[in-house]
Coordinates of C-alpha atoms in Angstrom, one line a residue:
Chain A
M1096 CA -16.0 4.7 23.0
R1097 CA -12.9 4.9 20.8
V1098 CA -11.8 1.4 21.8
L1099 CA -14.7 -0.3 20.2
S1100 CA -14.1 1.3 16.8
I1101 CA -10.4 0.7 17.0
A1102 CA -10.8 -3.0 17.7
S1103 CA -13.5 -3.4 15.0
T1104 CA -11.0 -2.1 12.4
G1105 CA -8.7 -4.8 13.6
M1106 CA -11.5 -7.5 13.2
M1107 CA -12.4 -6.3 9.8
A1108 CA -8.7 -6.3 8.7
Q1109 CA -8.2 -9.8 9.9
Q1110 CA -11.4 -11.0 8.3
M1111 CA -10.1 -9.7 5.0
N1112 CA -6.7 -11.3 5.7
V1113 CA -8.5 -14.7 6.1
E1114 CA -10.4 -14.1 2.9
V1115 CA -7.2 -13.5 0.9
I1116 CA -5.5 -16.5 2.5
S1117 CA -8.5 -18.7 1.7
N1118 CA -8.4 -17.7 -2.0
N1119 CA -4.7 -18.6 -2.0
I1120 CA -5.4 -22.0 -0.6
A1121 CA -8.3 -22.5 -2.9
N1122 CA -6.0 -22.0 -5.9
I1123 CA -3.2 -24.1 -4.6
N1124 CA -3.4 -26.3 -7.7
T1125 CA -4.3 -23.6 -10.2
T1126 CA -1.7 -23.4 -13.0
A1127 CA 0.5 -20.3 -12.7
F1128 CA -1.6 -18.8 -9.9
K1129 CA 0.2 -16.1 -7.9
R1130 CA -0.5 -15.8 -4.2
S1131 CA -1.8 -12.6 -2.9
R1132 CA -1.0 -10.9 0.4
A1133 CA -3.3 -8.6 2.2
E1134 CA -1.3 -5.6 3.3
F1135 CA -2.2 -3.3 6.2
Q1136 CA -1.2 0.0 7.6
D1137 CA -1.9 1.9 10.8
L1138 CA -4.6 4.6 10.6
M1139 CA -3.9 8.2 11.7
Y1140 CA -2.9 9.1 15.2
Q1141 CA -4.9 11.5 17.4
A1142 CA -2.5 13.7 19.2
E1143 CA -3.8 14.5 22.6
R1144 CA -0.7 16.3 23.5
R1145 CA 2.0 17.2 20.9
Q1146 CA 5.6 16.2 21.5
G1147 CA 7.7 19.2 22.1
S1148 CA 5.0 21.2 23.9
Q1149 CA 5.7 22.7 27.2
S1150 CA 4.6 20.8 30.2
T1151 CA 2.5 23.2 32.4
D1152 CA 3.7 22.3 35.9
S1153 CA 7.5 22.4 35.6
G1154 CA 8.0 24.3 32.3
T1155 CA 10.0 21.5 30.8
I1156 CA 9.6 20.3 27.2
V1157 CA 7.6 17.1 26.8
P1158 CA 9.8 14.7 24.9
T1159 CA 7.1 12.5 23.7
G1160 CA 3.4 13.4 23.4
V1161 CA 0.2 11.5 23.9
E1162 CA -0.9 10.0 20.6
V1163 CA -3.6 7.5 20.2
G1164 CA -3.7 5.4 17.0
L1165 CA -7.1 4.8 15.5
G1166 CA -6.7 1.3 14.3
V1167 CA -5.7 -0.4 11.1
R1168 CA -6.7 -0.3 7.5
P1169 CA -6.1 -2.6 4.5
T1170 CA -4.1 -0.8 1.9
S1171 CA -3.7 -3.3 -0.8
V1172 CA -3.9 -6.9 -1.8
N1173 CA -0.6 -7.4 -3.4
R1174 CA 0.1 -10.2 -5.8
I1175 CA 3.5 -11.8 -5.2
N1176 CA 4.9 -12.6 -8.6
T1177 CA 7.5 -15.1 -7.8
T1178 CA 7.8 -18.0 -10.3
G1179 CA 6.1 -21.2 -9.3
N1180 CA 7.7 -24.6 -9.7
L1181 CA 7.7 -26.1 -13.2
T1182 CA 6.1 -29.5 -13.4
S1183 CA 6.6 -31.9 -16.2
T1184 CA 3.4 -33.0 -17.9
G1185 CA 4.6 -34.6 -21.1
N1186 CA 1.9 -32.8 -23.0
E1187 CA 3.3 -31.0 -26.0
L1188 CA 1.0 -28.0 -25.8
D1189 CA 1.8 -27.3 -22.2
L1190 CA 4.1 -24.3 -22.0
A1191 CA 5.8 -22.7 -19.0
I1192 CA 7.5 -19.4 -19.1
E1193 CA 10.9 -19.4 -17.4
G1194 CA 11.4 -15.8 -16.3
R1195 CA 9.3 -12.7 -17.0
G1196 CA 6.5 -12.4 -19.4
Y1197 CA 3.0 -13.3 -20.3
F1198 CA 1.3 -15.0 -23.3
N1199 CA -1.1 -12.9 -25.2
V1200 CA -4.7 -14.1 -25.4
T1201 CA -7.2 -12.6 -27.8
Q1202 CA -10.7 -12.5 -26.3
P1203 CA -13.8 -12.8 -28.5
G1204 CA -14.3 -9.0 -28.4
G1205 CA -10.8 -8.5 -29.8
E1206 CA -9.2 -7.3 -26.5
T1207 CA -5.8 -8.7 -25.7
V1208 CA -5.4 -10.1 -22.2
Y1209 CA -2.4 -11.8 -20.6
T1210 CA -1.8 -15.2 -19.0
R1211 CA 1.1 -17.3 -17.7
A1212 CA -1.0 -20.5 -17.6
G1213 CA 0.2 -22.2 -20.7
S1214 CA -2.0 -25.3 -20.7
F1215 CA -3.0 -24.8 -24.3
K1216 CA -5.2 -26.9 -26.6
L1217 CA -5.9 -27.2 -30.3
S1218 CA -9.1 -25.9 -31.6
P1219 CA -11.1 -27.9 -34.2
E1220 CA -9.5 -25.8 -36.9
G1221 CA -6.0 -26.6 -35.5
S1222 CA -5.2 -23.3 -34.0
I1223 CA -3.5 -22.9 -30.6
V1224 CA -6.1 -21.8 -28.0
T1225 CA -6.4 -21.6 -24.2
A1226 CA -8.5 -24.0 -22.2
D1227 CA -11.4 -21.6 -22.6
G1228 CA -11.0 -21.6 -26.4
Y1229 CA -9.5 -18.1 -26.7
T1230 CA -6.8 -17.7 -29.4
V1231 CA -3.3 -17.4 -28.3
A1232 CA -1.7 -14.5 -30.2
P1233 CA -0.6 -14.2 -32.9
G1234 CA -2.9 -17.1 -33.8
I1235 CA -0.8 -20.1 -34.9
T1236 CA -2.4 -23.0 -36.8
V1237 CA -1.0 -26.5 -36.8
P1238 CA -1.6 -28.1 -40.2
Q1239 CA -3.6 -31.3 -40.7
G1240 CA -1.6 -34.5 -40.4
T1241 CA 0.9 -33.1 -37.9
R1242 CA 2.7 -35.9 -36.0
E1243 CA 4.5 -33.7 -33.5
V1244 CA 4.6 -30.1 -32.5
V1245 CA 7.8 -28.7 -31.1
I1246 CA 7.9 -25.3 -29.5
N1247 CA 11.4 -24.1 -28.9
R1248 CA 12.6 -21.8 -26.1
S1249 CA 11.9 -18.6 -28.1
G1250 CA 8.3 -19.7 -28.8
E1251 CA 8.7 -20.8 -32.5
V1252 CA 6.1 -23.4 -33.3
L1253 CA 7.5 -26.2 -35.5
A1254 CA 5.2 -28.8 -36.9
Y1255 CA 6.4 -32.2 -38.1
V1256 CA 4.0 -33.2 -40.8
D1257 CA 3.5 -36.8 -42.0
G1258 CA 5.6 -37.5 -45.0
R1259 CA 8.1 -34.7 -44.5
N1260 CA 11.4 -34.8 -42.7
Q1261 CA 11.9 -31.1 -42.2
P1262 CA 9.7 -29.3 -39.7
V1263 CA 7.5 -26.5 -40.9
N1264 CA 7.8 -23.2 -38.9
Q1265 CA 4.3 -22.1 -38.2
G1266 CA 5.1 -18.8 -36.5
Q1267 CA 6.3 -17.5 -33.1
L1268 CA 4.2 -17.0 -30.0
A1269 CA 3.9 -13.4 -28.8
M1270 CA 5.0 -12.4 -25.4
T1271 CA 4.6 -9.3 -23.3
V1272 CA 6.3 -8.0 -20.2
F1273 CA 5.1 -5.4 -17.7
V1274 CA 7.2 -3.1 -15.4
N1275 CA 4.9 -3.8 -12.5
D1276 CA 3.3 -7.2 -12.7
S1277 CA 1.4 -6.7 -9.4
G1278 CA -0.5 -3.8 -11.0
L1279 CA -2.2 -6.1 -13.5
E1280 CA -5.9 -6.6 -13.0
A1281 CA -6.9 -10.2 -12.4
L1282 CA -9.9 -11.2 -14.5
G1283 CA -10.2 -14.8 -13.2
D1284 CA -9.7 -17.7 -15.5
N1285 CA -6.0 -17.2 -15.1
L1286 CA -6.2 -14.0 -17.2
F1287 CA -4.9 -10.5 -16.5
R1288 CA -5.6 -7.1 -18.0
A1289 CA -3.1 -4.2 -18.3
T1290 CA -3.9 -1.2 -16.2
P1291 CA -2.2 2.2 -15.7
A1292 CA -0.6 0.8 -12.6
S1293 CA 1.1 -2.1 -14.5
G1294 CA 2.7 0.1 -17.0
E1295 CA 2.4 -0.1 -20.8
P1296 CA 2.5 -3.6 -22.2
Q1297 CA 5.9 -4.1 -23.8
D1298 CA 5.5 -6.6 -26.6
G1299 CA 8.3 -8.9 -27.7
L1300 CA 9.4 -12.4 -28.1
A1301 CA 10.6 -15.1 -25.7
G1302 CA 14.3 -15.1 -25.3
Q1303 CA 14.8 -11.4 -26.0
A1304 CA 16.6 -9.3 -23.3
G1305 CA 14.2 -8.9 -20.4
F1306 CA 11.9 -11.6 -21.6
G1307 CA 11.7 -15.2 -20.3
T1308 CA 12.1 -18.3 -22.3
I1309 CA 9.5 -21.0 -23.0
R1310 CA 9.7 -24.6 -21.7
Q1311 CA 7.6 -27.0 -23.7
K1312 CA 5.9 -29.9 -21.9
Y1313 CA 6.0 -28.1 -18.5
L1314 CA 3.5 -26.2 -16.6
E1315 CA 4.1 -23.5 -14.0
S1316 CA 2.5 -24.5 -10.7
S1317 CA 1.0 -22.0 -8.3
N1318 CA 3.5 -20.3 -6.1
V1319 CA 1.3 -20.9 -3.0
N1320 CA 3.1 -22.5 -0.2
V1321 CA 0.7 -24.4 2.1
V1322 CA 2.8 -24.2 5.2
Q1323 CA 3.1 -20.5 4.8
E1324 CA -0.6 -20.0 4.2
I1325 CA -1.6 -22.1 7.2
T1326 CA 0.8 -20.2 9.4
E1327 CA -0.7 -16.9 8.2
L1328 CA -4.2 -18.3 8.7
I1329 CA -3.5 -19.2 12.3
S1330 CA -1.9 -15.8 12.9
A1331 CA -4.9 -14.0 11.4
Q1332 CA -7.4 -16.1 13.4
R1333 CA -5.6 -15.4 16.7
A1334 CA -5.4 -11.7 15.9
Y1335 CA -9.2 -11.7 15.2
E1336 CA -9.8 -13.4 18.5
M1337 CA -7.7 -10.9 20.4
N1338 CA -9.5 -8.0 18.7
A1339 CA -12.8 -9.5 19.8
K1340 CA -11.4 -9.7 23.4
V1341 CA -10.5 -6.0 23.3
I1342 CA -14.1 -5.2 22.2
E1343 CA -15.3 -7.3 25.2
A1344 CA -13.0 -5.4 27.5
G1345 CA -14.2 -2.0 26.2
D1346 CA -17.8 -3.1 26.6
Q1347 CA -17.1 -4.2 30.2
M1348 CA -15.7 -0.8 31.0
A1349 CA -18.7 0.8 29.6
S1350 CA -21.1 -1.4 31.6
T1351 CA -19.0 -0.8 34.8
M1352 CA -19.6 2.9 34.2
T1353 CA -23.4 2.6 33.7
N1354 CA -23.7 0.5 36.8
M1355 CA -22.1 3.2 38.9
R1356 CA -24.5 4.9 41.4
Chain B
M991 CA -14.6 14.5 50.4
E992 CA -15.5 15.0 46.7
N993 CA -11.8 14.8 45.9
Q994 CA -12.2 11.1 45.9
L995 CA -14.6 11.4 43.0
Y996 CA -12.3 13.5 40.9
I997 CA -9.2 11.4 41.6
G998 CA -11.2 8.3 40.6
L999 CA -12.3 10.2 37.4
S1000 CA -8.7 11.1 36.5
R1001 CA -7.7 7.5 36.8
Q1002 CA -10.7 6.2 34.8
M1003 CA -10.0 8.6 32.0
A1004 CA -6.4 7.6 31.9
L1005 CA -7.3 3.9 31.9
R1006 CA -9.7 4.4 29.0
R1007 CA -7.1 6.1 26.9
Q1008 CA -4.7 3.3 27.8
L1009 CA -7.2 0.7 26.6
D1010 CA -7.4 2.7 23.3
V1011 CA -3.7 2.4 22.9
V1012 CA -3.9 -1.4 23.6
A1013 CA -6.7 -1.7 21.1
N1014 CA -4.6 0.0 18.4
N1015 CA -1.7 -2.3 19.1
V1016 CA -3.9 -5.4 18.9
A1017 CA -5.6 -4.0 15.7
N1018 CA -2.1 -3.8 14.2
M1019 CA -0.9 -7.1 15.3
N1020 CA -0.4 -8.3 11.8
T1021 CA 0.7 -5.0 10.2
A1022 CA 4.2 -5.4 8.9
G1023 CA 6.7 -3.0 10.3
F1024 CA 4.3 -1.7 12.9
R1025 CA 5.6 -0.4 16.2
G1026 CA 3.4 -0.7 19.3
E1027 CA 2.8 2.1 21.7
R1028 CA 3.0 2.3 25.4
T1029 CA 1.6 4.8 27.9
L1030 CA 3.4 6.5 30.8
F1031 CA 1.5 7.7 33.9
E1032 CA 2.4 10.3 36.4
A1033 CA 0.8 11.5 39.6
A1034 CA 0.1 15.2 39.6
L1035 CA 0.2 16.6 43.1
E1036 CA -2.1 19.4 44.0
A1037 CA -2.7 21.2 47.2
G1038 CA -6.1 20.1 48.4
G1039 CA -6.1 19.7 52.2
R1040 CA -6.1 22.1 55.1
K1041 CA -2.4 21.7 55.8
P1042 CA 0.2 22.4 53.0
T1043 CA 1.4 18.8 53.4
D1044 CA -2.0 17.4 52.6
R1045 CA -1.6 17.0 49.0
I1046 CA -3.7 14.9 46.6
A1047 CA -2.4 13.0 43.7
F1048 CA -4.3 12.9 40.4
T1049 CA -3.4 10.6 37.6
I1050 CA -2.3 12.2 34.4
D1051 CA -1.1 10.2 31.4
R1052 CA 2.1 12.0 30.7
S1053 CA 2.9 10.5 27.3
T1054 CA 2.7 7.6 24.9
Y1055 CA 6.0 6.3 23.6
T1056 CA 6.8 4.0 20.8
D1057 CA 8.1 0.6 21.5
L1058 CA 11.0 0.5 19.2
R1059 CA 12.1 -3.1 19.6
A1060 CA 12.3 -5.0 16.3
G1061 CA 9.6 -7.4 15.3
A1062 CA 10.3 -11.0 14.1
F1063 CA 11.3 -11.5 10.5
T1064 CA 9.2 -13.8 8.3
E1065 CA 10.3 -15.2 5.0
T1066 CA 8.1 -14.1 2.0
G1067 CA 10.3 -15.1 -0.9
N1068 CA 9.3 -11.8 -2.6
P1069 CA 12.6 -10.3 -4.0
Y1070 CA 11.4 -6.7 -3.3
D1071 CA 10.7 -7.3 0.4
V1072 CA 13.4 -6.1 2.8
A1073 CA 13.5 -6.4 6.5
L1074 CA 15.8 -4.0 8.5
D1075 CA 18.1 -5.7 10.9
G1076 CA 19.1 -2.8 13.2
D1077 CA 17.7 0.5 14.3
G1078 CA 17.6 2.1 10.9
F1079 CA 14.6 3.4 8.9
L1080 CA 13.9 3.5 5.2
A1081 CA 13.4 7.0 3.8
V1082 CA 10.4 7.6 1.6
Q1083 CA 9.3 10.7 -0.3
S1084 CA 5.8 11.5 0.8
P1085 CA 4.0 14.6 -0.6
D1086 CA 4.5 16.3 2.8
G1087 CA 8.2 15.7 2.8
V1088 CA 10.6 12.9 3.6
R1089 CA 9.2 10.3 6.0
Y1090 CA 10.8 7.3 7.6
S1091 CA 9.5 3.8 7.8
R1092 CA 10.3 0.2 8.9
D1093 CA 7.8 -1.2 6.4
G1094 CA 10.0 -3.0 3.9
R1095 CA 7.2 -4.3 1.5
L1096 CA 8.5 -2.7 -1.6
R1097 CA 7.5 -2.9 -5.3
R1098 CA 8.0 -1.3 -8.6
D1099 CA 5.4 1.1 -9.9
A1100 CA 4.3 1.5 -13.5
D1101 CA 7.4 3.7 -14.2
G1102 CA 9.8 1.3 -12.6
T1103 CA 10.3 3.4 -9.5
L1104 CA 10.9 1.5 -6.3
V1105 CA 8.0 2.4 -4.0
G1106 CA 6.7 1.4 -0.6
T1107 CA 3.1 0.2 0.3
N1108 CA 1.9 3.9 0.1
G1109 CA 3.2 4.2 -3.4
Y1110 CA 5.8 6.8 -2.2
P1111 CA 9.3 6.4 -3.7
V1112 CA 12.0 4.9 -1.6
L1113 CA 15.1 7.1 -1.5
D1114 CA 18.7 6.3 -2.2
D1115 CA 21.7 7.6 -0.3
G1116 CA 21.5 10.8 -2.3
R1117 CA 17.8 11.2 -1.3
R1118 CA 16.7 10.5 -4.9
P1119 CA 14.0 8.0 -6.0
I1120 CA 15.3 4.7 -7.4
V1121 CA 14.3 3.8 -10.9
I1122 CA 14.8 0.2 -12.0
P1123 CA 15.2 -0.2 -15.8
S1124 CA 12.1 -1.8 -17.3
D1125 CA 13.9 -4.6 -19.1
S1126 CA 15.6 -5.9 -16.0
S1127 CA 14.4 -9.3 -14.7
V1128 CA 16.5 -10.4 -11.8
I1129 CA 16.5 -7.9 -8.9
S1130 CA 18.6 -8.4 -5.8
I1131 CA 19.1 -6.2 -2.8
G1132 CA 22.3 -6.7 -0.8
S1133 CA 22.6 -6.4 3.0
D1134 CA 24.4 -3.1 2.5
G1135 CA 21.3 -1.8 0.5
L1136 CA 22.9 -2.1 -2.9
L1137 CA 20.2 -2.8 -5.4
S1138 CA 21.2 -4.6 -8.5
A1139 CA 19.3 -5.5 -11.6
D1140 CA 20.6 -8.4 -13.7
G1141 CA 23.9 -8.0 -11.9
N1142 CA 24.4 -4.3 -12.5
V1143 CA 24.4 -2.1 -9.4
I1144 CA 21.7 0.6 -9.8
A1145 CA 21.5 2.4 -6.5
R1146 CA 21.9 2.1 -2.8
I1147 CA 18.8 2.0 -0.7
A1148 CA 19.4 4.6 2.1
V1149 CA 19.0 3.6 5.7
F1150 CA 18.9 6.3 8.3
R1151 CA 18.9 6.3 12.1
F1152 CA 18.1 9.0 14.7
D1153 CA 19.9 9.8 17.9
N1154 CA 16.6 10.2 19.7
P1155 CA 14.1 8.0 17.9
Q1156 CA 11.5 8.4 20.6
Q1157 CA 10.8 11.9 19.4
L1158 CA 9.6 10.6 16.0
K1159 CA 5.9 11.2 15.5
Q1160 CA 3.8 8.4 14.1
T1161 CA 1.6 9.8 11.4
G1162 CA -0.2 6.6 10.4
D1163 CA 0.4 4.7 7.2
L1164 CA 3.5 3.2 8.9
L1165 CA 5.4 6.5 8.5
F1166 CA 7.4 8.4 11.1
E1167 CA 7.8 12.2 10.9
P1168 CA 11.0 13.6 12.4
G1169 CA 10.4 16.4 14.9
E1170 CA 11.9 19.8 14.9
G1171 CA 15.7 19.8 14.7
M1172 CA 16.0 16.0 14.4
E1173 CA 18.7 14.9 12.1
A1174 CA 18.6 11.7 10.1
R1175 CA 22.1 10.1 10.1
P1176 CA 23.2 7.2 7.9
A1177 CA 22.9 3.9 9.6
P1178 CA 25.8 1.7 8.4
D1179 CA 25.2 -0.9 11.1
T1180 CA 21.7 -1.7 9.9
R1181 CA 21.6 -4.6 7.4
L1182 CA 18.9 -5.2 4.9
V1183 CA 17.6 -8.7 4.7
E1184 CA 16.1 -9.5 1.3
G1185 CA 13.0 -11.6 0.8
K1186 CA 11.8 -11.1 4.4
V1187 CA 9.4 -8.8 6.1
E1188 CA 9.5 -7.5 9.6
R1189 CA 6.3 -8.3 11.4
S1190 CA 4.6 -6.0 13.9
N1191 CA 6.4 -6.0 17.2
V1192 CA 3.1 -6.3 19.1
Q1193 CA 3.0 -9.4 21.3
G1194 CA -0.7 -10.4 21.5
I1195 CA -0.5 -12.2 24.8
V1196 CA 1.3 -9.3 26.5
E1197 CA -1.4 -6.9 25.2
I1198 CA -4.2 -9.1 26.3
G1199 CA -2.6 -9.4 29.8
R1200 CA -2.4 -5.6 29.9
M1201 CA -6.0 -5.3 28.8
M1202 CA -7.1 -7.6 31.7
D1203 CA -5.1 -5.5 34.1
L1204 CA -6.8 -2.4 32.8
T1205 CA -10.3 -3.7 33.1
R1206 CA -9.7 -4.9 36.7
D1207 CA -8.1 -1.5 37.6
Y1208 CA -11.1 0.2 36.1
Q1209 CA -13.5 -1.9 38.1
A1210 CA -11.5 -1.2 41.3
V1211 CA -11.5 2.5 40.7
T1212 CA -15.2 2.4 40.1
K1213 CA -15.8 0.5 43.3
M1214 CA -13.7 3.0 45.2
V1215 CA -15.8 5.9 43.8
D1216 CA -19.0 4.0 44.6
D1217 CA -17.8 3.3 48.2
G1218 CA -16.9 7.0 48.6
Q1219 CA -20.4 7.9 47.5
D1220 CA -22.0 5.5 50.0
L1221 CA -19.9 7.0 52.7
L1222 CA -21.0 10.5 51.8
R1223 CA -24.6 9.5 51.5
S1224 CA -24.7 7.8 54.9
A1225 CA -22.9 10.7 56.4
I1226 CA -25.6 13.0 55.1
N1227 CA -28.4 10.8 56.3
R1228 CA -26.9 10.3 59.8
L1229 CA -25.6 13.8 60.5
G1230 CA -28.5 15.5 58.8
K1231 CA -31.2 14.0 61.0
S1232 CA -33.1 17.0 62.4
S1233 CA -35.4 15.3 64.9

């Protein structure tokens, strides 16, 4: 029976919807996390009678045909790249990007990946690294005896060293923008990798045209909105239940049929 | 006598197909921009009795039609999402030609082209794809469809309407194909609402109610056919006694 397969596509779709929502909720406190949205489309339609065909009995043209849709399919899990709220942390190596752009992170293999989670640390050698210890490009080192690190809006790292009044410029953080942020591949650990869908990485510096600026001592919160997620969750759950009911109805019809004498 | 069996059968087939349509509506309850379908039935009269006036009615499902009422809008906050307030459709360039859609979940692809969920370009009022410069950061879409990047107007997202939208054919993927001779006209009365998405117009409870009706109808028809068979059987047994 067609109804059983149609309703099961609905159940599978809603199950995936719940999975995406649960990942959003799980990451509600993850720095710079972007919520995802499961997107669905209707499957093809089976035309049992084409519109515009001639009706046999009266010779008139049928204005609308008989078409039966075959269910639903997930098309994409789309990352919604709106900026999260900035929260003040007071920590001088916490950086938030206001506007577009990603920090570049060099992985141990030499590959460059991208992140907006700017909760950076100092390595034992004094270089700026991510929470996992990966170097933040271009690899800026803070000298021994630094009292204070100031990172300005364009990403220049200035170190105030003991015994000197003038800050020492240690370099400028690299930044990259993508035409289609949603096309980046999520690697986990707040990291992303460029893909053909995201467009070529466009390297630059904070504050240039089309690039965001850097806010020191702030972190970007996740853009997950609890109320929205819970609402979506309820809606997905109800849709799941209703699809299950449709399967039940289809089954009942089938059993009515088998019980006929 | 056997007519009863065939009339019952025609009704059962129609009901099963109607349940398929309900199932598709429910499956797409959370599909943005989806339009539910309805079925129309008709009685087909055929000469079946001894007198010309003794006619029998079979059920045929004449057509399905699309419920074109708008769905509710929900806020998504995503600047590329648009909901259409009015009877217009967005035009997208699919490989098979221009198709129309109410699905306003838009995005930029790797080249900066504005595309829908299928990856097909959304067309402007000159039926050309819309390319957003790669260095633009703030995108806004006005209610008249004017798309601006960093304050500069780039293009106008086209919105079309049809005089007889019921003749649009659903092809899946949330696309509508215009039938022969159908003309897409500009829809100046349809407003674009930025940052929102139009939900499916399927009302779950209504569909479940319809589904319950269907199952009961189905049981009733089955009972009728059963009773008819009983009648026939006892008639054969009684009338056919030879002793």
